[in-house]
Tab-separated table of C-alpha atoms and ligand atoms in Angstrom:
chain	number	residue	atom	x	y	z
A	1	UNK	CA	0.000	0.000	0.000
A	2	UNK	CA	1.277	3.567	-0.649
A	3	UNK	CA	2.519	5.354	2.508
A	4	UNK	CA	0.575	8.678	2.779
A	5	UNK	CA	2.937	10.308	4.947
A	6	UNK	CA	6.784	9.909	3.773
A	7	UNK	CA	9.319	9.884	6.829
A	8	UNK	CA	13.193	10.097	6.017
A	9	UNK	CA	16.216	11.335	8.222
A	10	UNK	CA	19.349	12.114	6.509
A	11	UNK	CA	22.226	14.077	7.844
A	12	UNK	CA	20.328	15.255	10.849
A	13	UNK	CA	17.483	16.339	8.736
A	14	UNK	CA	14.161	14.843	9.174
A	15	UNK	CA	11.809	15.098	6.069
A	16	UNK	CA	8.168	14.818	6.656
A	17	UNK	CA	6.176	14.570	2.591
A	18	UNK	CA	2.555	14.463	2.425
A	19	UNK	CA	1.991	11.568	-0.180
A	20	UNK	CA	-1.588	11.960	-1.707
A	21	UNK	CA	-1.149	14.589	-4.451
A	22	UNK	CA	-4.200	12.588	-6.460
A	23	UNK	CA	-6.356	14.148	-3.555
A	24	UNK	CA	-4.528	17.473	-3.405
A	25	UNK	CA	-2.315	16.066	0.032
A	26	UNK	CA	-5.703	16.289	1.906
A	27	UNK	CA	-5.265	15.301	5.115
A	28	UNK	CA	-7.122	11.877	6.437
A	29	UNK	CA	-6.831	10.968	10.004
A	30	UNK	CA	-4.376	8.353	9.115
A	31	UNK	CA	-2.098	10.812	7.990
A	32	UNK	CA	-2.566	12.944	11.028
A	33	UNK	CA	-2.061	9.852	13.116
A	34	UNK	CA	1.279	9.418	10.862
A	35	UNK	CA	2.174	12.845	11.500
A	36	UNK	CA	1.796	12.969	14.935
A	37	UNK	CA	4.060	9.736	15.158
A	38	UNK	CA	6.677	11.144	13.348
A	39	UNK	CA	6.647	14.283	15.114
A	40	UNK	CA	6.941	12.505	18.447
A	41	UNK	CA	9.684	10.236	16.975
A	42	UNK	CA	12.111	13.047	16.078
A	43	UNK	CA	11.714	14.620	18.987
A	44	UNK	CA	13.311	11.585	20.799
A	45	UNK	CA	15.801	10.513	18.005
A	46	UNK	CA	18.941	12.621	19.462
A	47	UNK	CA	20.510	11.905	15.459
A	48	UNK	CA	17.453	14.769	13.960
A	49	UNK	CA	18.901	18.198	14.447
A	50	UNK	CA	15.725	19.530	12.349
A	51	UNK	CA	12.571	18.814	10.197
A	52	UNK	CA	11.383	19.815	7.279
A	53	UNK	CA	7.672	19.674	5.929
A	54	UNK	CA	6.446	19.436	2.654
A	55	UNK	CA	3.958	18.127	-0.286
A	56	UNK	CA	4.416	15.269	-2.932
A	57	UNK	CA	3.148	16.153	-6.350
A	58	UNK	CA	3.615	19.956	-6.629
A	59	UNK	CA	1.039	20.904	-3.631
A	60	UNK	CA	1.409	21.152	-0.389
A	61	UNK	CA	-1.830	20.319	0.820
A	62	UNK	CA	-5.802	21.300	0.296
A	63	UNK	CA	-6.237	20.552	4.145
A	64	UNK	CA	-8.264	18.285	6.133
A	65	UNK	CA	-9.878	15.307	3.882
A	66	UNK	CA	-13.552	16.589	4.170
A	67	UNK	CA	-14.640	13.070	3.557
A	68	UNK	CA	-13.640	12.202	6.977
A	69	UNK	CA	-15.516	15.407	8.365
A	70	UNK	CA	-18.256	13.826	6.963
A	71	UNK	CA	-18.169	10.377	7.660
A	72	UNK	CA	-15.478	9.846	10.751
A	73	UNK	CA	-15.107	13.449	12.366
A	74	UNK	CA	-12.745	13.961	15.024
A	75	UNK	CA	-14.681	13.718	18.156
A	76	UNK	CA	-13.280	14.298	22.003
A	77	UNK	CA	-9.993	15.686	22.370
A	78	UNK	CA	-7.843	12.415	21.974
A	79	UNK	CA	-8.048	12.220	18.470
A	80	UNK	CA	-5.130	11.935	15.654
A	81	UNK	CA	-5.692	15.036	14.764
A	82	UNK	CA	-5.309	16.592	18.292
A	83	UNK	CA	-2.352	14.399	19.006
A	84	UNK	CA	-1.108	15.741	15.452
A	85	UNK	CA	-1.230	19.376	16.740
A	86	UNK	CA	-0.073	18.845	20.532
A	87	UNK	CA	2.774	17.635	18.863
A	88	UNK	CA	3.400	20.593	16.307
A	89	UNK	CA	2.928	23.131	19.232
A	90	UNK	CA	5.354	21.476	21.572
A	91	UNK	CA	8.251	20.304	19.094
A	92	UNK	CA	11.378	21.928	20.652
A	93	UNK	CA	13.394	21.016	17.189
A	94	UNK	CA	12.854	23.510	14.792
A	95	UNK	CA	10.595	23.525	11.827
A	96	UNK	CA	11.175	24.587	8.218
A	97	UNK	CA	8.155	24.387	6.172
A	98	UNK	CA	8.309	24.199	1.913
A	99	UNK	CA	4.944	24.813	0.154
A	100	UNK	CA	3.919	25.135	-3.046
A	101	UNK	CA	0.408	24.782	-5.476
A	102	UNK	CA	-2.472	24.694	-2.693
A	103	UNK	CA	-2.004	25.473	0.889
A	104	UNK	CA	-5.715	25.066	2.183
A	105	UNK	CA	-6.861	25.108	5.861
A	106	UNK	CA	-4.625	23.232	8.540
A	107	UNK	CA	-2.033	23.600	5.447
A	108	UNK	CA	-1.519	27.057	6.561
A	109	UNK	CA	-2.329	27.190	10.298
A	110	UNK	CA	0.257	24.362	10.757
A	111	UNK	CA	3.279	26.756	8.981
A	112	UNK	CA	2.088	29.460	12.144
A	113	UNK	CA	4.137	26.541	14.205
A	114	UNK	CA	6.769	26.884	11.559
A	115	UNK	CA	10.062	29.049	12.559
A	116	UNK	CA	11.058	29.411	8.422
A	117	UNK	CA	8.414	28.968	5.919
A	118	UNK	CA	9.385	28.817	2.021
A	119	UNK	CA	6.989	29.469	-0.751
A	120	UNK	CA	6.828	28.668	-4.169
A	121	UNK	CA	6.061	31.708	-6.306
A	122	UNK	CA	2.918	29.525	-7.437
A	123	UNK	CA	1.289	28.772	-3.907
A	124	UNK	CA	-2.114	29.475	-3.516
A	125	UNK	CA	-3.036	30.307	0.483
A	126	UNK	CA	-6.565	29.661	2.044
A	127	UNK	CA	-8.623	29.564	5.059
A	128	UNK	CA	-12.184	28.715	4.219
A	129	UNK	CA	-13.165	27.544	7.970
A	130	UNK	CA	-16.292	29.959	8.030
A	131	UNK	CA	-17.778	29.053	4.780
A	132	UNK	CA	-17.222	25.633	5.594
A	133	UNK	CA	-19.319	26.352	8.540
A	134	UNK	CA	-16.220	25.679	10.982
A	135	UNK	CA	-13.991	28.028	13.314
A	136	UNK	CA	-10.278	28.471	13.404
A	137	UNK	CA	-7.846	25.424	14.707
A	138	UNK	CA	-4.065	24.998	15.743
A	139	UNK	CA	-4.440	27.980	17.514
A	140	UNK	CA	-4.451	30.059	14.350
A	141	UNK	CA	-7.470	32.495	16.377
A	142	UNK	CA	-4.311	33.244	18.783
A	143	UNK	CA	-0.809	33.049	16.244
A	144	UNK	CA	-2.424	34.534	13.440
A	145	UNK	CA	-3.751	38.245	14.731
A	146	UNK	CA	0.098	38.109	16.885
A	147	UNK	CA	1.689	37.907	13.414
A	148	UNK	CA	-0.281	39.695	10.864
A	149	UNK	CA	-2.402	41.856	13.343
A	150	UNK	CA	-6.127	41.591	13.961
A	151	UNK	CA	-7.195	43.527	10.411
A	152	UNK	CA	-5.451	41.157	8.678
A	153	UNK	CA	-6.049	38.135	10.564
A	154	UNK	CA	-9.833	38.846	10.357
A	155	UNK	CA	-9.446	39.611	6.244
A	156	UNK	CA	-7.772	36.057	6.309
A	157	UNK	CA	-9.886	34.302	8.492
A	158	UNK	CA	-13.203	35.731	8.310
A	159	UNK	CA	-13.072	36.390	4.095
A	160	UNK	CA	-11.350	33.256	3.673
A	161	UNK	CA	-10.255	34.881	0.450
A	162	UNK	CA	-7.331	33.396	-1.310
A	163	UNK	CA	-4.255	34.858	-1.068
A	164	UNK	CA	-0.839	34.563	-3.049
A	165	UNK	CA	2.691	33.598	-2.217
A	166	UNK	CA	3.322	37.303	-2.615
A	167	UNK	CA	0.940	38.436	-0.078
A	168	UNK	CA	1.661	35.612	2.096
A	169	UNK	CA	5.298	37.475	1.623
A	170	UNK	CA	4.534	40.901	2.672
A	171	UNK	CA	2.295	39.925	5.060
A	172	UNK	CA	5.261	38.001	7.263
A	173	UNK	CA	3.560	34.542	6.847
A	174	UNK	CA	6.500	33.401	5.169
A	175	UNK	CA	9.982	33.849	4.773
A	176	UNK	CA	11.021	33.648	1.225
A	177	UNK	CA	8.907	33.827	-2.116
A	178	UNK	CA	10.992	31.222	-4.887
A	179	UNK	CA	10.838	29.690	-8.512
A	180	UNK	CA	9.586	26.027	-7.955
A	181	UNK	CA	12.846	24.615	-9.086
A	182	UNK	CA	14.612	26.253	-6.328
A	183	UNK	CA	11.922	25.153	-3.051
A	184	UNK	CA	13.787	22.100	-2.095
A	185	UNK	CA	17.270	23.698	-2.514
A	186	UNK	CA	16.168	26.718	-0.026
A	187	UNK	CA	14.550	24.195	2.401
A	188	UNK	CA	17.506	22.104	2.999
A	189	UNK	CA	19.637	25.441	2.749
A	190	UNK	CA	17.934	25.837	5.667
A	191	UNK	CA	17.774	22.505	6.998
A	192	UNK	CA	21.395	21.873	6.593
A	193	UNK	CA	22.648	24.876	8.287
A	194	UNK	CA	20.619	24.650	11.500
A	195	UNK	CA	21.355	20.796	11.751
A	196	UNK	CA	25.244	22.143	12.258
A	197	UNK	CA	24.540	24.410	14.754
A	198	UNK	CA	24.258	23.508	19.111
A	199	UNK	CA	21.533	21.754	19.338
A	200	UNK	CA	20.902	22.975	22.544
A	201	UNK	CA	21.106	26.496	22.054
A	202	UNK	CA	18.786	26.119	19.122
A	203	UNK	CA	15.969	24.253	21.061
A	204	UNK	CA	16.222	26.775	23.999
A	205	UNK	CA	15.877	29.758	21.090
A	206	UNK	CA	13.033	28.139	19.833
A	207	UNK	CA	11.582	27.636	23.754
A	208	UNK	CA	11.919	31.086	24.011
A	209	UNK	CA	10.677	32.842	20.572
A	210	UNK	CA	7.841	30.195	21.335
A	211	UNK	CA	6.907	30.754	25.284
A	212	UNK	CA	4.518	30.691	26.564
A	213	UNK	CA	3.587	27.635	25.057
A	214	UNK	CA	0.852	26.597	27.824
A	215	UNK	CA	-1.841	30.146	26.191
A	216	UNK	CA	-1.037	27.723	22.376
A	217	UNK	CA	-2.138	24.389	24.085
A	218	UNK	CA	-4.850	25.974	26.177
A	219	UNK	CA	-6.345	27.707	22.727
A	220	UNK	CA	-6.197	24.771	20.747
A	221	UNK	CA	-8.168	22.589	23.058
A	222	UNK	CA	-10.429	25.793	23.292
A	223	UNK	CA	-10.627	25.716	19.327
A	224	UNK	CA	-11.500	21.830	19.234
A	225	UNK	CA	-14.173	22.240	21.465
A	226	UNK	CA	-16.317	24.540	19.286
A	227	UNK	CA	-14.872	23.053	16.092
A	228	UNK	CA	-16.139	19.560	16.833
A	229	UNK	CA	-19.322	21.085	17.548
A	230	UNK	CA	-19.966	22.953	14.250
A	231	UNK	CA	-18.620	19.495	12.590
A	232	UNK	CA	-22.187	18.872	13.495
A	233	UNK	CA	-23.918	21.264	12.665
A	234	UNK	CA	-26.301	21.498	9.390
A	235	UNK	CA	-24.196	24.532	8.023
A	236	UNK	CA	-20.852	22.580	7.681
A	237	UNK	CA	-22.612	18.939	6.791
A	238	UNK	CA	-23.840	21.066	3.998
A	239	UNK	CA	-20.591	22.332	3.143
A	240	UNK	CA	-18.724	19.036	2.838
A	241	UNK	CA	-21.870	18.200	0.604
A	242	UNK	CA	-21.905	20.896	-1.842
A	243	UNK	CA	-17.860	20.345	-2.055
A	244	UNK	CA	-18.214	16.400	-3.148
A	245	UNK	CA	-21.595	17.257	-4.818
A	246	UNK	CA	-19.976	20.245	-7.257
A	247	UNK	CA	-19.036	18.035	-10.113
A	248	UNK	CA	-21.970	16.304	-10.488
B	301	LIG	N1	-10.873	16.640	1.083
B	301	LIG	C1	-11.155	15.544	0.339
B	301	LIG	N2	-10.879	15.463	-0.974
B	301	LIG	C2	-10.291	16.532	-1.550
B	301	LIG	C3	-9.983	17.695	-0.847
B	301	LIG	C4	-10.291	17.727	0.543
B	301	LIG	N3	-9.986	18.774	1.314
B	301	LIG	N4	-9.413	18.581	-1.688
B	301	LIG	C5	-9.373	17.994	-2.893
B	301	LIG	N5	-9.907	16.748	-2.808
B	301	LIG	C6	-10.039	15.758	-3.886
B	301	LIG	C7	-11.189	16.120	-4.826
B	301	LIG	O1	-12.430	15.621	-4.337
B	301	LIG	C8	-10.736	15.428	-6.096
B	301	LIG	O2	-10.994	14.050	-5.958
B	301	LIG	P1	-11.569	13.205	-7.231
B	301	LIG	O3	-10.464	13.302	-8.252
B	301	LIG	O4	-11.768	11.848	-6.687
B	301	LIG	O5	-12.824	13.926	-7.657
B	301	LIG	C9	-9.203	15.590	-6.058
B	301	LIG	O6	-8.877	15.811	-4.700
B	301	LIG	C10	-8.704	16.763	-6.866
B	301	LIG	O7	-9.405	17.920	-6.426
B	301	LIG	P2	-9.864	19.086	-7.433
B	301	LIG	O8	-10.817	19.947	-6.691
B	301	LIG	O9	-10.318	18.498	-8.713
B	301	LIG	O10	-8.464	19.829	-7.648
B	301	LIG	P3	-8.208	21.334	-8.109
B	301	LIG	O11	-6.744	21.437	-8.336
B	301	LIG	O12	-9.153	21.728	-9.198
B	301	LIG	O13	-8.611	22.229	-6.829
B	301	LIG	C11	-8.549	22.811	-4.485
B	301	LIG	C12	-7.820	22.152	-5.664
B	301	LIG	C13	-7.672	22.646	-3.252
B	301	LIG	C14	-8.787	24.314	-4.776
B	301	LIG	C15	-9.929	22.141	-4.286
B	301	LIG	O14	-9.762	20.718	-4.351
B	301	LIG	C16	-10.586	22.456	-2.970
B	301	LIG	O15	-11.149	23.532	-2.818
B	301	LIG	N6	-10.514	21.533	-1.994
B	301	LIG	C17	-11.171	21.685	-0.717
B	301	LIG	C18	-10.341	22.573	0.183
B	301	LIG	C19	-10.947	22.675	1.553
B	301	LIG	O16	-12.021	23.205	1.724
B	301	LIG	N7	-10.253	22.108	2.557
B	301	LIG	C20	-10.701	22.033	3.907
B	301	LIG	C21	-10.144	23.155	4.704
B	301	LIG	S1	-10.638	23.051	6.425
């Protein structure tokens, strides 16, 4: 069977590819399950100095499979897809995120847990919680307004609009803006040059650009409550409907 989730350490990098590009990279709770796993795991393997993120296929991902909202959603708060983001919140290696093509939903409220995000000049940003019926998760309702302000965080969250690599640029969601050929080469740029460095001086960094992590936890389990809920409710059922229903 095809691994969705790729997992690979090489010379103190650990490369985490999202392996579905027939469905856009969207997100199933295998995958978050996988994710979450592989999170943990580098966090304990003392040979990964750093991890990088990406897409298979030329997208990074069109966000959480809304089949499963439909037919298995994420109930409770010990679910793969809460394990997936306790995880992302409390990694203490750092992150480097490449995206390119679609970056939908938890595809860009994940890179908010990123500390260097790279773009390809192609990538196409969205949040559509609202007019899926839904309300903000990984804590984007508390990252998001710190890093772009609250005008901006409301024009991205409550519009939903898409937005380009460019904006995503000038707006300080990512670091660098590049020609797809040249992603890969920036990421592990990256990748290689942190892996060199103390790693103990680069996890306490991150500990302290991050702190306090405890008001990120607390928000996300805040966010899951009333997320779960609208999963429910008649608005986002007929979301996910009109989405699997618009080709017919
Ligand atoms: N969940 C489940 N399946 C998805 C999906 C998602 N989030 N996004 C895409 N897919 C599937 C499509 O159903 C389609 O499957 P099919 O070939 O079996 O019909 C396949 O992936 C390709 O999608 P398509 O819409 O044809 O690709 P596109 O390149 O024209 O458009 C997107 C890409 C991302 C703009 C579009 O797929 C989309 O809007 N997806 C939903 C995004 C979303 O709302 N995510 C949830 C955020 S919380």
């Amino acid at each position: 069977m095809t691994e969705l989730v790729l997992y690979q350490v090489t010379d103190g990098i650990a490369e985490l590819t999202l392996n579905r590009p027939d469905k856009r990279n969207a997100i199933t709770s295998a995958m978050y399950e996988s994710l979450g796993h592989h999170l943990r795991e580098a966090e304990l393997d003392a040979e990964v100095r750093v991890l990088l993120l990406q897409g298979g296929g030329g997208t990074f991902t069109a966000g959480n499979d809304l089949r499963d909202f439909l037919d298995d959603p994420p109930s409770g708060p010990d679910t793969p897809v809460a394990r997936f983001l306790h995880a992302l919140a409390t990694a203490r290696k750092p992150l480097i995120a490449a995206v390119d093509g679609w970056v939908v939903g938890i595809g860009v409220t994940l890179l908010l847990h990123c500390d260097l995000v790279v773009a390809g000049e192609g990538a196409l940003f969205q949040t559509p919680f609202v007019d899926l019926g839904l309300v903000p998760e990984a804590a984007s309702s508390l990252l998001l307004p710190r890093m772009v302000g609250h005008h901006k965080a409301a024009e991205i969250l409550l519009l939903g609009e898409r937005f380009t690599a460019a904006d995503a640029l000038a707006w300080g969601l990512v670091n660098r803006v590049v020609g797809t050929s040249e992603l890969r080469t920036v990421a592990l740029g990256w990748a290689t040059s942190l892996a060199a460095k103390p790693p103990g001086a680069l996890q306490l960094t991150k500990d302290l650009l991050r702190s306090p992590r405890h008001q990120v936890v607390d928000r996300i389990a805040e966010e899951t409550e009333m997320f779960t809920r609208q999963l429910a409710s008649p608005e986002a059922i007929g979301a996910f409907e009109a989405f699997f229903d618009r080709s017919r």
